[in-house]
Amino acid sequence: LPQGQIHNVEDIPFPVREQWRKSGRDPDCLMAGMGKIFSGRFVNALLVTNNDTASIKTNDKIVDSAQLRLTQSLDGDFDPKWKNLLENASLLDEIRKDVVRTHPDLQFYLEPKDNMGARRYSAIERILFVWAKLNKGVRYVQGMNEIVGTLYFVLANDENEEWSSEAEADTYFLFNTLMVEMRDIFVPDLDDADTGIHGRMANMIALLSLHDPEVRCHLDDCGIDPGFYSIRWLTTLLSREFLLPDTIRLWDSMFASTHKDNFMRYVCVCMVMVIRENLLKGDFGTCLRLLQSYPPTNVDQLLESSRALWIYESQVTLACHKGGISLSKALTTIAPPPAVVMAYGLHGGLAIDQVEKMRLDAERIHLERRARSSTNRFRKNRNTSSSSNNSSNTPGKSLLGFLGLQTSGSNDGEYPKNNLSRFG
């Protein structure tokens, strides 16, 4: 066993097996990590090696306490390879538990033919395992499996077979590139930094407070902590909130954005504002259910709303800072894009002066149209009356006809009493 695969549980020293059991992990998971296949679910196998460049360091603050206890107890005369084995088995067990829950309703990962479903899950395992071993400062965090699972699905279904055959390597490269920008979310020591998970949550809630303070206050009153929903939104890049085709559409725009953090912030805020009416009517349970199980929505409209909000905020900010005008003046002079849901606490971003002006303009246009219509009808009736019977000289007859009044007998030229009600 200096460099190879374990075939029997007896090949592992008893103290190592006992320490694994005391750590609270399933003993079968240890052998599953060694490549023992149960019902065809596991394909990957760990090797026992004397040299592990990514072996655990007991003074590494990133190592979780359970894993630290698991290896510290073997500091005696045991070969270091068993420490490496336990570290690798622990990491693989953690990854595997999440991978088998990735897109569980997608046939791509359930295909029984040639055990393709399990083999595709195993590809995700390898990507995450290798990346975690090479990035000791970050390691694996739940949520990464959702990102890798979505990337791998898209690349493995490429129409170009030559490209799709390299989906695993391409997925690793894309995932690693993406983590360069968002890895701080997964580092506990950076939680409170602007790029950490708490910092990004605070920036998102600050944006929500700016544009929809009513919903923000209502969620606070209901006891909804932003972490209840925003942590999952940010760490999985919203991959668990929408159907897979919608997620792919959303990611197309995100990858095209030059600032992915800013993109996610505006999209998340617009997600809250799109369902604001239901949130304002709900209590703790209703609001939590809406935010943790987001209702179906039109992703294209959501993206347009977030883009419109960013454009409008940029215009208002520029007018205030560069133009030297007040916020209230900027809101009454700059028309918001139609796709804006809420902006600066205003429905559609429209200030009261703008709403009143729009109402007056609409009334003026309506009255002008009615006046033109009435004039045309009057002219038509007058022309018809003058060309019909020149002997009829009843005063005001054409006007009465235009008003829909009948004249007869000795009442010619007078408003009939029984028709006065027609003048509302």
Short mmCIF file of C-alpha atoms in Angstrom, two decimals:
data_model
loop_
_atom_site.label_atom_id
_atom_site.label_comp_id
_atom_site.label_asym_id
_atom_site.label_seq_id
_atom_site.Cartn_x
_atom_site.Cartn_y
_atom_site.Cartn_z
CA LEU A 1 0.00 0.00 0.00
CA PRO A 2 2.83 2.54 -0.22
CA GLN A 3 1.17 3.92 -3.33
CA GLY A 4 -2.14 2.39 -4.22
CA GLN A 5 -5.77 1.69 -3.52
CA ILE A 6 -7.26 0.10 -0.41
CA HIS A 7 -9.32 -3.00 -1.09
CA ASN A 8 -10.26 -4.17 2.41
CA VAL A 9 -11.17 -2.32 5.55
CA GLU A 10 -8.47 -4.31 7.40
CA ASP A 11 -5.88 -2.52 5.28
CA ILE A 12 -6.59 0.62 7.31
CA PRO A 13 -5.08 0.60 10.83
CA PHE A 14 -7.66 0.17 13.57
CA PRO A 15 -6.86 3.53 15.31
CA VAL A 16 -7.47 5.33 12.02
CA ARG A 17 -10.83 3.62 11.56
CA GLU A 18 -11.75 4.28 15.19
CA GLN A 19 -10.88 7.95 14.94
CA TRP A 20 -13.01 8.23 11.84
CA ARG A 21 -15.93 6.67 13.68
CA LYS A 22 -15.48 8.97 16.71
CA SER A 23 -15.59 12.01 14.44
CA GLY A 24 -19.25 11.20 13.80
CA ARG A 25 -18.86 10.09 10.21
CA ASP A 26 -20.35 6.98 8.68
CA PRO A 27 -17.73 4.15 8.50
CA ASP A 28 -19.15 3.11 5.13
CA CYS A 29 -18.26 6.56 3.79
CA LEU A 30 -14.61 5.89 4.52
CA MET A 31 -14.62 2.74 2.41
CA ALA A 32 -16.74 4.45 -0.23
CA GLY A 33 -13.99 7.02 -0.51
CA MET A 34 -11.56 4.18 -1.06
CA GLY A 35 -13.49 3.21 -4.18
CA LYS A 36 -15.82 0.53 -2.80
CA ILE A 37 -18.84 0.90 -5.06
CA PHE A 38 -22.32 0.78 -3.49
CA SER A 39 -25.16 0.36 -6.01
CA GLY A 40 -23.03 1.97 -8.70
CA ARG A 41 -23.13 5.37 -7.03
CA PHE A 42 -19.41 5.95 -6.50
CA VAL A 43 -16.80 5.99 -9.23
CA ASN A 44 -13.91 7.94 -7.74
CA ALA A 45 -11.39 6.30 -5.42
CA LEU A 46 -8.74 7.73 -3.11
CA LEU A 47 -5.17 6.51 -3.24
CA VAL A 48 -2.93 6.04 -0.21
CA THR A 49 0.20 8.04 -0.88
CA ASN A 50 3.28 8.88 1.16
CA ASN A 51 3.72 12.28 -0.44
CA ASP A 52 0.76 14.61 -0.43
CA THR A 53 1.69 18.15 -1.38
CA ALA A 54 -1.64 19.30 0.03
CA SER A 55 -1.36 17.48 3.36
CA ILE A 56 -2.98 19.10 6.36
CA LYS A 57 -1.18 21.54 8.60
CA THR A 58 -2.26 21.48 12.22
CA ASN A 59 -1.69 25.21 12.59
CA ASP A 60 -3.87 26.06 9.59
CA LYS A 61 -6.80 28.16 10.82
CA ILE A 62 -8.93 27.12 7.87
CA VAL A 63 -9.10 23.45 8.97
CA ASP A 64 -12.37 22.64 10.73
CA SER A 65 -12.18 21.40 14.33
CA ALA A 66 -13.52 17.92 13.55
CA GLN A 67 -10.90 17.36 10.88
CA LEU A 68 -8.19 18.77 13.14
CA ARG A 69 -9.08 16.35 15.95
CA LEU A 70 -9.17 13.56 13.41
CA THR A 71 -5.53 14.10 12.43
CA GLN A 72 -4.04 15.34 15.70
CA SER A 73 -4.86 12.01 17.34
CA LEU A 74 -2.54 10.29 14.85
CA ASP A 75 0.57 12.31 15.67
CA GLY A 76 2.27 9.32 17.26
CA ASP A 77 4.17 6.67 15.38
CA PHE A 78 1.70 6.49 12.51
CA ASP A 79 2.84 7.04 8.97
CA PRO A 80 1.86 10.55 7.71
CA LYS A 81 0.10 8.88 4.82
CA TRP A 82 -2.79 8.02 7.15
CA LYS A 83 -3.20 11.68 8.04
CA ASN A 84 -3.35 12.46 4.36
CA LEU A 85 -5.85 9.66 3.86
CA LEU A 86 -8.19 10.95 6.57
CA GLU A 87 -7.96 14.51 5.28
CA ASN A 88 -8.75 13.42 1.74
CA ALA A 89 -11.52 11.06 2.81
CA SER A 90 -13.10 13.78 4.95
CA LEU A 91 -13.00 16.27 2.08
CA LEU A 92 -14.38 13.79 -0.43
CA ASP A 93 -17.17 12.78 1.95
CA GLU A 94 -18.16 16.44 2.41
CA ILE A 95 -18.17 17.10 -1.32
CA ARG A 96 -19.99 13.87 -2.18
CA LYS A 97 -22.90 14.64 0.17
CA ASP A 98 -23.57 17.87 -1.71
CA VAL A 99 -22.86 16.60 -5.23
CA VAL A 100 -25.55 13.91 -5.11
CA ARG A 101 -28.07 16.69 -4.32
CA THR A 102 -27.03 18.83 -7.30
CA HIS A 103 -29.89 19.24 -9.80
CA PRO A 104 -31.59 16.08 -8.46
CA ASP A 105 -34.48 16.41 -10.95
CA LEU A 106 -32.29 16.78 -14.03
CA GLN A 107 -32.22 13.69 -16.26
CA PHE A 108 -28.66 14.55 -17.29
CA TYR A 109 -27.46 13.49 -13.82
CA LEU A 110 -29.88 10.57 -13.49
CA GLU A 111 -29.24 8.77 -16.79
CA PRO A 112 -28.91 5.05 -16.00
CA LYS A 113 -27.42 4.01 -19.37
CA ASP A 114 -23.77 3.03 -18.91
CA ASN A 115 -24.01 4.58 -15.44
CA MET A 116 -23.69 8.00 -17.10
CA GLY A 117 -25.49 9.87 -14.32
CA ALA A 118 -23.08 8.64 -11.64
CA ARG A 119 -20.09 9.26 -13.91
CA ARG A 120 -21.17 12.87 -14.44
CA TYR A 121 -21.57 13.38 -10.71
CA SER A 122 -18.10 11.90 -10.28
CA ALA A 123 -16.71 14.49 -12.70
CA ILE A 124 -18.11 17.22 -10.43
CA GLU A 125 -16.53 15.49 -7.43
CA ARG A 126 -13.11 15.49 -9.10
CA ILE A 127 -13.37 19.15 -10.11
CA LEU A 128 -14.28 20.27 -6.60
CA PHE A 129 -11.81 17.92 -4.88
CA VAL A 130 -8.81 18.98 -6.97
CA TRP A 131 -9.73 22.66 -6.70
CA ALA A 132 -10.09 22.41 -2.91
CA LYS A 133 -6.73 20.66 -2.57
CA LEU A 134 -5.03 23.37 -4.62
CA ASN A 135 -6.74 26.25 -2.78
CA LYS A 136 -6.07 25.55 0.89
CA GLY A 137 -7.01 29.05 1.94
CA VAL A 138 -10.57 28.65 0.64
CA ARG A 139 -11.28 24.91 0.54
CA TYR A 140 -14.66 23.53 -0.39
CA VAL A 141 -17.83 25.32 0.73
CA GLN A 142 -21.40 24.23 0.13
CA GLY A 143 -22.81 26.07 -2.88
CA MET A 144 -19.78 25.50 -5.09
CA ASN A 145 -21.38 22.25 -6.24
CA GLU A 146 -24.35 24.19 -7.69
CA ILE A 147 -22.03 26.41 -9.72
CA VAL A 148 -19.91 23.53 -11.03
CA GLY A 149 -22.98 21.40 -11.77
CA THR A 150 -24.49 24.12 -13.95
CA LEU A 151 -21.24 24.87 -15.78
CA TYR A 152 -20.59 21.19 -16.46
CA PHE A 153 -24.12 20.65 -17.79
CA VAL A 154 -23.76 23.46 -20.33
CA LEU A 155 -20.29 22.45 -21.51
CA ALA A 156 -21.04 18.72 -21.69
CA ASN A 157 -24.05 19.44 -23.93
CA ASP A 158 -22.09 21.47 -26.44
CA GLU A 159 -23.04 20.65 -30.04
CA ASN A 160 -19.35 20.32 -30.90
CA GLU A 161 -18.44 16.82 -29.73
CA GLU A 162 -14.75 17.66 -29.63
CA TRP A 163 -15.49 20.45 -27.16
CA SER A 164 -18.05 18.52 -25.10
CA SER A 165 -15.54 15.70 -24.62
CA GLU A 166 -13.33 18.14 -22.73
CA ALA A 167 -16.18 19.43 -20.53
CA GLU A 168 -14.54 18.38 -17.26
CA ALA A 169 -11.29 20.27 -17.90
CA ASP A 170 -13.13 23.29 -19.30
CA THR A 171 -15.47 23.37 -16.30
CA TYR A 172 -12.51 23.36 -13.93
CA PHE A 173 -10.91 26.27 -15.81
CA LEU A 174 -14.12 28.34 -15.85
CA PHE A 175 -14.86 27.59 -12.20
CA ASN A 176 -11.35 28.58 -11.18
CA THR A 177 -11.62 31.83 -13.18
CA LEU A 178 -14.95 32.61 -11.56
CA MET A 179 -13.60 31.91 -8.08
CA VAL A 180 -10.85 34.49 -8.61
CA GLU A 181 -13.58 37.15 -8.49
CA MET A 182 -15.84 35.70 -5.81
CA ARG A 183 -13.59 33.53 -3.64
CA ASP A 184 -13.71 36.06 -0.76
CA ILE A 185 -17.34 35.04 -0.18
CA PHE A 186 -16.13 31.62 0.95
CA VAL A 187 -13.25 32.76 3.21
CA PRO A 188 -14.42 33.13 6.85
CA ASP A 189 -11.64 35.59 7.73
CA LEU A 190 -12.95 37.98 5.05
CA ASP A 191 -16.63 37.81 6.00
CA ASP A 192 -16.77 41.44 7.15
CA ALA A 193 -14.76 42.84 4.24
CA ASP A 194 -16.59 44.56 1.38
CA THR A 195 -15.87 41.55 -0.81
CA GLY A 196 -16.81 39.02 1.92
CA ILE A 197 -20.23 37.50 2.37
CA HIS A 198 -21.33 39.90 5.13
CA GLY A 199 -19.98 42.88 3.22
CA ARG A 200 -21.85 41.92 0.05
CA MET A 201 -25.02 41.29 2.02
CA ALA A 202 -24.70 44.74 3.64
CA ASN A 203 -24.22 46.37 0.24
CA MET A 204 -27.28 44.60 -1.12
CA ILE A 205 -29.48 45.60 1.82
CA ALA A 206 -28.20 49.19 1.60
CA LEU A 207 -29.31 49.29 -2.04
CA LEU A 208 -32.71 47.87 -1.09
CA SER A 209 -33.07 50.47 1.68
CA LEU A 210 -32.29 53.25 -0.79
CA HIS A 211 -34.82 52.23 -3.42
CA ASP A 212 -37.54 50.42 -1.45
CA PRO A 213 -37.35 51.37 2.24
CA GLU A 214 -40.95 50.26 2.79
CA VAL A 215 -40.18 46.62 1.99
CA ARG A 216 -36.91 46.76 3.92
CA CYS A 217 -38.68 48.03 7.06
CA HIS A 218 -41.45 45.47 6.67
CA LEU A 219 -38.95 42.60 6.47
CA ASP A 220 -37.20 43.94 9.58
CA ASP A 221 -40.52 44.19 11.42
CA CYS A 222 -41.33 40.59 10.47
CA GLY A 223 -37.96 39.42 11.81
CA ILE A 224 -36.56 38.39 8.40
CA ASP A 225 -32.79 38.52 8.63
CA PRO A 226 -31.12 39.16 5.25
CA GLY A 227 -28.94 36.11 5.80
CA PHE A 228 -32.00 33.86 5.66
CA TYR A 229 -32.11 34.24 1.89
CA SER A 230 -29.25 36.38 0.57
CA ILE A 231 -26.42 34.01 1.57
CA ARG A 232 -27.79 31.30 -0.69
CA TRP A 233 -28.52 33.81 -3.45
CA LEU A 234 -24.94 35.12 -3.45
CA THR A 235 -23.01 31.88 -2.90
CA THR A 236 -24.86 29.91 -5.59
CA LEU A 237 -25.22 32.84 -8.03
CA LEU A 238 -29.01 32.35 -7.93
CA SER A 239 -28.71 28.89 -9.49
CA ARG A 240 -31.16 27.43 -6.96
CA GLU A 241 -33.81 30.15 -7.36
CA PHE A 242 -34.71 29.57 -11.01
CA LEU A 243 -35.18 26.73 -13.44
CA LEU A 244 -32.01 25.68 -15.23
CA PRO A 245 -32.82 27.44 -18.55
CA ASP A 246 -33.51 30.67 -16.64
CA THR A 247 -30.29 30.27 -14.67
CA ILE A 248 -28.32 29.87 -17.90
CA ARG A 249 -30.00 32.98 -19.33
CA LEU A 250 -29.16 34.91 -16.15
CA TRP A 251 -25.55 33.76 -16.21
CA ASP A 252 -25.18 34.80 -19.85
CA SER A 253 -25.79 38.38 -18.79
CA MET A 254 -23.68 38.02 -15.64
CA PHE A 255 -20.63 36.72 -17.53
CA ALA A 256 -21.01 39.58 -20.02
CA SER A 257 -20.98 42.09 -17.18
CA THR A 258 -17.69 43.77 -16.35
CA HIS A 259 -18.59 43.87 -12.65
CA LYS A 260 -20.28 40.65 -11.57
CA ASP A 261 -20.65 41.72 -7.94
CA ASN A 262 -22.51 44.86 -8.96
CA PHE A 263 -24.65 42.86 -11.39
CA MET A 264 -25.69 40.39 -8.69
CA ARG A 265 -26.49 43.17 -6.24
CA TYR A 266 -28.97 44.91 -8.55
CA VAL A 267 -30.57 41.66 -9.69
CA CYS A 268 -31.08 40.50 -6.08
CA VAL A 269 -32.63 43.83 -5.06
CA CYS A 270 -34.98 43.77 -8.05
CA MET A 271 -35.98 40.21 -7.13
CA VAL A 272 -37.22 41.54 -3.79
CA MET A 273 -38.99 44.52 -5.35
CA VAL A 274 -40.73 42.43 -8.02
CA ILE A 275 -42.61 40.53 -5.30
CA ARG A 276 -43.00 43.54 -2.98
CA GLU A 277 -46.81 43.50 -2.99
CA ASN A 278 -46.90 39.91 -1.72
CA LEU A 279 -44.16 40.65 0.82
CA LEU A 280 -45.98 43.68 2.22
CA LYS A 281 -49.11 41.61 2.76
CA GLY A 282 -47.26 38.68 4.35
CA ASP A 283 -46.11 37.75 7.82
CA PHE A 284 -42.84 36.05 8.84
CA GLY A 285 -43.74 32.66 7.37
CA THR A 286 -45.09 34.05 4.11
CA CYS A 287 -42.15 36.38 3.51
CA LEU A 288 -39.61 33.68 4.34
CA ARG A 289 -41.30 31.21 2.00
CA LEU A 290 -41.38 33.74 -0.85
CA LEU A 291 -37.70 34.61 -0.44
CA GLN A 292 -36.40 31.08 0.09
CA SER A 293 -38.60 29.53 -2.58
CA TYR A 294 -38.74 32.30 -5.15
CA PRO A 295 -41.89 32.25 -7.30
CA PRO A 296 -41.64 31.79 -11.08
CA THR A 297 -40.81 35.03 -12.86
CA ASN A 298 -39.82 36.34 -16.26
CA VAL A 299 -36.03 36.46 -16.13
CA ASP A 300 -35.76 38.77 -19.15
CA GLN A 301 -38.01 41.33 -17.45
CA LEU A 302 -36.05 40.93 -14.21
CA LEU A 303 -32.79 41.62 -16.02
CA GLU A 304 -34.30 44.63 -17.77
CA SER A 305 -35.58 46.01 -14.46
CA SER A 306 -32.18 45.64 -12.79
CA ARG A 307 -30.43 47.27 -15.73
CA ALA A 308 -32.96 50.13 -15.80
CA LEU A 309 -32.52 50.71 -12.07
CA TRP A 310 -28.74 50.88 -12.43
CA ILE A 311 -29.01 53.34 -15.36
CA TYR A 312 -31.50 55.57 -13.55
CA GLU A 313 -29.46 55.63 -10.34
CA SER A 314 -26.34 56.48 -12.34
CA GLN A 315 -28.14 59.36 -14.07
CA VAL A 316 -29.51 60.78 -10.82
CA THR A 317 -26.15 60.44 -9.05
CA LEU A 318 -24.36 62.14 -11.92
CA ALA A 319 -26.87 65.00 -11.94
CA CYS A 320 -26.45 65.54 -8.21
CA HIS A 321 -22.66 65.30 -8.10
CA LYS A 322 -21.72 66.87 -11.42
CA GLY A 323 -24.72 69.11 -11.99
CA GLY A 324 -24.88 70.37 -8.42
CA ILE A 325 -28.65 69.94 -8.08
CA SER A 326 -30.56 68.43 -5.18
CA LEU A 327 -31.89 64.88 -5.17
CA SER A 328 -35.51 66.06 -5.20
CA LYS A 329 -34.80 68.27 -8.20
CA ALA A 330 -33.07 65.41 -10.01
CA LEU A 331 -35.99 63.07 -9.37
CA THR A 332 -38.48 65.58 -10.80
CA THR A 333 -36.42 66.40 -13.90
CA ILE A 334 -34.98 63.01 -14.92
CA ALA A 335 -37.54 60.57 -16.28
CA PRO A 336 -36.91 56.97 -15.13
CA PRO A 337 -36.86 54.11 -17.66
CA PRO A 338 -40.23 52.31 -17.94
CA ALA A 339 -38.81 49.04 -16.58
CA VAL A 340 -37.99 50.52 -13.15
CA VAL A 341 -40.10 48.89 -10.42
CA MET A 342 -39.10 51.10 -7.49
CA ALA A 343 -36.47 53.81 -7.18
CA TYR A 344 -35.73 56.09 -4.23
CA GLY A 345 -38.91 54.90 -2.53
CA LEU A 346 -41.07 55.92 -5.51
CA HIS A 347 -43.23 53.59 -7.58
CA GLY A 348 -41.63 53.36 -10.97
CA GLY A 349 -39.14 55.97 -9.82
CA LEU A 350 -41.70 58.71 -10.50
CA ALA A 351 -41.69 61.70 -8.12
CA ILE A 352 -45.00 63.22 -6.99
CA ASP A 353 -44.51 66.23 -9.27
CA GLN A 354 -43.91 63.91 -12.19
CA VAL A 355 -47.01 61.86 -11.40
CA GLU A 356 -49.17 64.99 -11.12
CA LYS A 357 -47.73 66.37 -14.35
CA MET A 358 -48.43 63.07 -16.11
CA ARG A 359 -52.01 63.11 -14.78
CA LEU A 360 -52.62 66.68 -15.96
CA ASP A 361 -51.06 65.94 -19.33
CA ALA A 362 -53.28 62.90 -19.74
CA GLU A 363 -56.39 64.92 -18.83
CA ARG A 364 -55.40 67.72 -21.21
CA ILE A 365 -54.86 65.27 -24.07
CA HIS A 366 -58.18 63.60 -23.34
CA LEU A 367 -60.06 66.93 -23.34
CA GLU A 368 -58.36 68.04 -26.54
CA ARG A 369 -59.38 64.83 -28.26
CA ARG A 370 -62.99 65.21 -27.11
CA ALA A 371 -63.07 68.83 -28.25
CA ARG A 372 -61.73 67.93 -31.70
CA SER A 373 -64.23 65.11 -31.99
CA SER A 374 -67.12 67.38 -30.97
CA THR A 375 -66.05 70.08 -33.42
CA ASN A 376 -65.90 67.62 -36.28
CA ARG A 377 -69.34 66.25 -35.47
CA PHE A 378 -70.79 69.78 -35.23
CA ARG A 379 -69.36 70.80 -38.58
CA LYS A 380 -70.66 67.64 -40.22
CA ASN A 381 -74.20 68.17 -38.87
CA ARG A 382 -74.17 71.87 -39.85
CA ASN A 383 -73.17 71.09 -43.42
CA THR A 384 -75.82 68.40 -43.68
CA SER A 385 -78.52 70.73 -42.32
CA SER A 386 -77.69 73.62 -44.65
CA SER A 387 -77.76 71.47 -47.77
CA SER A 388 -80.97 69.54 -47.00
CA ASN A 389 -83.97 71.93 -46.77
CA ASN A 390 -83.43 75.65 -47.06
CA SER A 391 -87.05 76.33 -45.94
CA SER A 392 -86.31 75.08 -42.46
CA ASN A 393 -85.19 78.14 -40.54
CA THR A 394 -85.64 76.83 -37.06
CA PRO A 395 -83.09 78.66 -34.93
CA GLY A 396 -80.46 76.43 -33.42
CA LYS A 397 -81.83 73.31 -35.08
CA SER A 398 -78.49 71.99 -36.22
CA LEU A 399 -77.01 72.56 -32.78
CA LEU A 400 -79.96 70.79 -31.14
CA GLY A 401 -79.57 67.92 -33.55
CA PHE A 402 -75.88 67.73 -32.70
CA LEU A 403 -76.81 67.59 -29.00
CA GLY A 404 -79.27 64.77 -29.72
CA LEU A 405 -82.45 66.78 -28.91
CA GLN A 406 -85.68 66.53 -30.87
CA THR A 407 -87.71 69.60 -31.83
CA SER A 408 -91.32 69.48 -32.95
CA GLY A 409 -94.53 71.54 -33.10
CA SER A 410 -94.77 74.83 -31.26
CA ASN A 411 -91.65 74.09 -29.26
CA ASP A 412 -89.31 74.66 -32.24
CA GLY A 413 -86.21 76.44 -31.15
CA GLU A 414 -86.78 75.62 -27.47
CA TYR A 415 -85.25 72.87 -25.36
CA PRO A 416 -87.98 70.23 -24.85
CA LYS A 417 -88.68 69.77 -21.17
CA ASN A 418 -88.67 66.00 -21.41
CA ASN A 419 -85.12 66.05 -22.80
CA LEU A 420 -83.49 68.38 -20.30
CA SER A 421 -82.15 65.38 -18.43
CA ARG A 422 -79.80 64.70 -21.33
CA PHE A 423 -77.59 67.59 -20.19
CA GLY A 424 -75.74 65.72 -17.49
#
